[in-house]
Amino acid sequence: MRYFITLSYDGTRYHGWQVQPNGISVQGELQRALSLLLRQEVAVTGAGRTDAGVHARMMVAHFDVEAPVDARQLCYKLNRLLPQDIAIQQLEPVAPDMHARFSALSRTYHYYIHTRKSPFHRHYSWQVPYQLDFDAMNRAAALLLQYDDFGAFCKSHTDVKTTLCRVTRAEWVQTDPCTWYFVITANRFLRNMVRAVVGTLVEVGRGRMTLDDFRRVVEGKCRSDAGESMPGNALFLENIEYQKL
């Protein structure tokens, strides 16, 4: 039987979602806990891979077992066993052809920034050290919906078969006078893509890149032409959409 797990985590102390040979990972912690509770080796497949230090308000993963399990009881036990920075929201049986990664229709990320020093935002938001033109940044962000190849924002030397993505939303949202977040939704994301997009939009906001320059970066598909990769602590995987769950 196949089960979907919906979870959230603070990625601060993890080397990302995926199991690493020399560091702790969220996937590794989840597999360890499931294997211990079910008394068998359990492999977990996630909807995607978050990088080191990146957080998830919603991650979905699946695992297979031969016999049915008490989903409610297992969810309770997992939360008792897992570290405090990983929380299970839901565990439910799904059809055997449902796949946490390949059945997902879209993913949404938020990147948080604040424009004034704050002791309460420093762990989960990036403090902007200069003035930004958010109107210009939103005009540039809207251009992303016109393209489907995002090689310019893909981490170099990554073994990826395609750099094609379908972006359906990209905009900056203000939540109070000093805080903003960038929201981007797509059917899939490339490694490091969101942080590279944000870094390039910041160049537009600083006046160091025009809208035409931004277009040329996207169309050029060269990572070295885009902006720097922003810190991971301000990035959250916010939502994953499925046809049926």
XYZ file of C-alpha atoms in Angstrom:
245
model
C 0.000 0.000 0.000
C 1.066 3.544 -0.663
C 0.745 6.400 1.821
C 1.183 10.135 1.441
C 2.717 12.112 4.285
C 2.157 15.856 4.552
C 4.751 17.524 6.754
C 6.457 20.805 7.559
C 9.960 21.527 8.781
C 12.421 24.175 9.825
C 15.414 23.512 7.588
C 17.941 25.485 9.645
C 19.985 22.540 10.899
C 19.521 20.259 7.895
C 21.646 19.767 4.800
C 18.473 19.917 2.740
C 15.664 17.449 2.168
C 17.640 14.722 0.419
C 19.719 12.132 2.269
C 23.372 13.224 2.414
C 26.438 11.035 3.064
C 27.963 13.495 5.545
C 25.087 15.479 7.025
C 21.606 15.179 8.479
C 18.615 15.581 6.184
C 14.850 15.754 6.595
C 14.370 12.708 4.360
C 16.884 10.771 6.435
C 15.155 11.639 9.721
C 11.758 10.658 8.319
C 13.007 7.347 6.915
C 14.728 6.517 10.193
C 11.562 7.163 12.212
C 9.282 5.240 9.846
C 11.653 2.273 9.676
C 11.829 2.116 13.466
C 8.074 2.345 13.987
C 7.117 -0.074 11.197
C 10.022 -2.438 11.948
C 11.078 -2.617 8.317
C 13.276 -0.618 5.955
C 11.153 2.230 4.586
C 12.179 4.441 1.655
C 10.538 7.851 1.364
C 10.114 9.817 -1.887
C 9.554 13.554 -1.607
C 7.722 15.972 -3.879
C 10.986 17.830 -4.413
C 14.334 18.712 -2.901
C 14.887 21.751 -0.732
C 18.461 22.956 -0.315
C 20.399 23.310 2.919
C 18.737 25.751 5.315
C 15.517 26.036 3.267
C 12.209 25.495 5.076
C 8.879 23.912 4.130
C 5.455 24.835 5.424
C 4.220 21.988 3.245
C 6.187 19.047 1.918
C 4.577 15.864 0.625
C 6.270 12.465 0.497
C 5.154 8.904 -0.141
C 6.223 5.465 1.051
C 5.115 1.905 0.338
C 4.380 -0.930 2.769
C 2.920 -4.389 2.181
C 0.254 -4.308 4.914
C -2.122 -1.450 5.832
C -1.167 0.757 8.766
C -3.231 2.767 11.216
C -2.552 6.162 9.637
C -3.797 8.230 12.572
C -1.788 6.262 15.111
C 1.346 6.286 12.956
C 1.046 10.051 12.498
C 0.856 10.461 16.286
C 3.866 8.229 16.879
C 5.928 9.949 14.201
C 5.374 13.325 15.827
C 6.465 11.892 19.163
C 9.612 10.386 17.657
C 10.733 13.024 15.163
C 12.735 16.118 16.203
C 10.824 19.261 17.159
C 11.752 20.943 13.858
C 9.828 18.360 11.804
C 6.039 18.059 12.134
C 3.660 15.600 10.455
C 0.305 17.151 9.532
C -1.357 14.234 7.808
C -0.828 10.642 6.736
C -3.284 8.979 4.353
C -3.537 6.042 1.952
C -3.530 6.893 -1.764
C -3.838 5.036 -5.040
C -0.708 3.054 -5.969
C -0.103 5.233 -9.026
C -0.028 8.464 -6.993
C 3.521 9.798 -6.772
C 4.610 12.587 -4.440
C 6.846 14.099 -7.098
C 5.389 13.214 -10.486
C 1.695 13.583 -9.567
C 2.182 17.132 -8.259
C 0.586 19.764 -10.475
C 2.374 22.775 -9.018
C 4.654 24.002 -6.257
C 4.668 27.432 -4.623
C 7.631 29.079 -2.898
C 7.853 32.269 -0.855
C 11.024 34.273 -0.323
C 10.786 36.677 2.621
C 12.618 39.990 2.998
C 12.466 42.896 5.463
C 13.680 46.427 4.945
C 14.381 47.375 8.584
C 16.423 45.587 11.228
C 14.244 43.210 13.233
C 15.224 40.686 15.903
C 12.131 38.639 15.036
C 12.681 38.299 11.277
C 16.402 37.616 11.194
C 16.195 33.802 11.120
C 13.537 33.459 8.413
C 13.853 36.580 6.282
C 16.613 38.475 4.470
C 17.308 42.021 5.629
C 17.641 44.331 2.626
C 20.697 46.595 2.989
C 19.611 49.051 0.272
C 16.549 50.690 -1.311
C 14.556 48.584 -3.757
C 12.074 49.603 -6.456
C 9.374 46.969 -5.959
C 7.291 48.266 -8.875
C 10.195 47.590 -11.232
C 10.779 44.200 -9.592
C 7.135 43.267 -10.159
C 7.302 44.315 -13.799
C 10.348 42.095 -14.221
C 8.719 39.222 -12.313
C 5.698 39.366 -14.648
C 8.026 38.680 -17.585
C 8.776 35.222 -16.189
C 5.291 34.079 -17.230
C 6.263 34.690 -20.858
C 9.089 32.135 -20.854
C 9.437 28.394 -20.372
C 13.220 27.891 -20.305
C 14.912 28.960 -17.074
C 18.444 27.762 -17.653
C 19.675 31.205 -16.539
C 18.526 30.402 -13.011
C 19.695 26.792 -12.773
C 22.690 25.946 -10.601
C 25.756 25.323 -12.773
C 27.039 21.792 -13.351
C 23.714 20.272 -12.287
C 22.732 16.975 -13.883
C 19.307 18.060 -15.142
C 17.599 16.719 -18.263
C 15.588 19.834 -19.030
C 15.456 23.436 -17.869
C 11.844 23.878 -18.997
C 9.334 25.062 -16.371
C 5.875 26.593 -16.556
C 5.615 29.591 -14.215
C 2.023 30.633 -13.493
C 2.571 33.261 -10.795
C 5.490 35.516 -9.885
C 5.076 38.688 -7.842
C 6.189 40.642 -4.789
C 3.609 41.009 -2.010
C 3.859 43.606 0.750
C 2.629 42.490 4.185
C 3.436 45.645 6.194
C 5.554 48.789 5.672
C 8.808 46.883 6.226
C 8.154 43.313 5.058
C 7.641 41.715 1.655
C 7.709 38.263 0.156
C 8.193 37.013 -3.378
C 5.697 34.332 -4.381
C 6.347 32.073 -7.354
C 4.308 29.095 -8.570
C 5.369 26.645 -11.269
C 4.832 23.069 -12.307
C 8.458 22.330 -11.389
C 11.589 24.149 -10.227
C 15.251 23.786 -11.055
C 17.892 23.484 -8.375
C 18.584 26.899 -6.839
C 16.077 28.494 -9.235
C 14.009 30.570 -6.801
C 16.995 32.059 -4.987
C 18.626 32.929 -8.332
C 15.413 34.532 -9.617
C 15.139 36.617 -6.431
C 18.787 37.651 -6.683
C 18.250 38.811 -10.257
C 15.052 40.698 -9.390
C 16.985 42.461 -6.626
C 19.416 43.686 -9.292
C 16.418 45.196 -11.097
C 15.159 46.711 -7.838
C 18.541 48.326 -7.199
C 18.558 49.902 -10.659
C 21.525 47.837 -11.755
C 19.522 45.930 -14.374
C 16.790 47.198 -16.711
C 13.749 45.217 -17.826
C 15.437 44.695 -21.190
C 18.537 43.446 -19.372
C 16.339 41.053 -17.401
C 14.815 39.749 -20.618
C 18.273 39.193 -22.077
C 19.321 37.250 -18.975
C 16.329 34.906 -19.267
C 16.731 34.482 -23.009
C 20.503 33.968 -22.718
C 20.042 30.924 -20.425
C 23.465 31.511 -18.859
C 23.677 31.315 -15.071
C 26.652 33.689 -14.880
C 24.527 36.502 -16.379
C 21.887 36.299 -13.642
C 22.067 37.687 -10.110
C 23.585 36.033 -7.072
C 21.878 33.203 -5.223
C 20.126 34.579 -2.151
C 20.489 33.098 1.370
C 18.458 29.927 1.921
C 17.099 30.792 5.374
C 14.470 33.152 3.888
C 13.048 30.597 1.439
C 9.967 28.482 2.178
C 8.252 25.775 0.166
C 4.702 26.935 0.862
C 2.339 24.663 -1.027
C 2.067 21.673 -3.370
C -1.047 21.030 -5.438
C -2.352 17.617 -6.540
C -5.289 16.554 -8.654
C -6.585 14.335 -5.888
C -5.326 13.878 -2.347
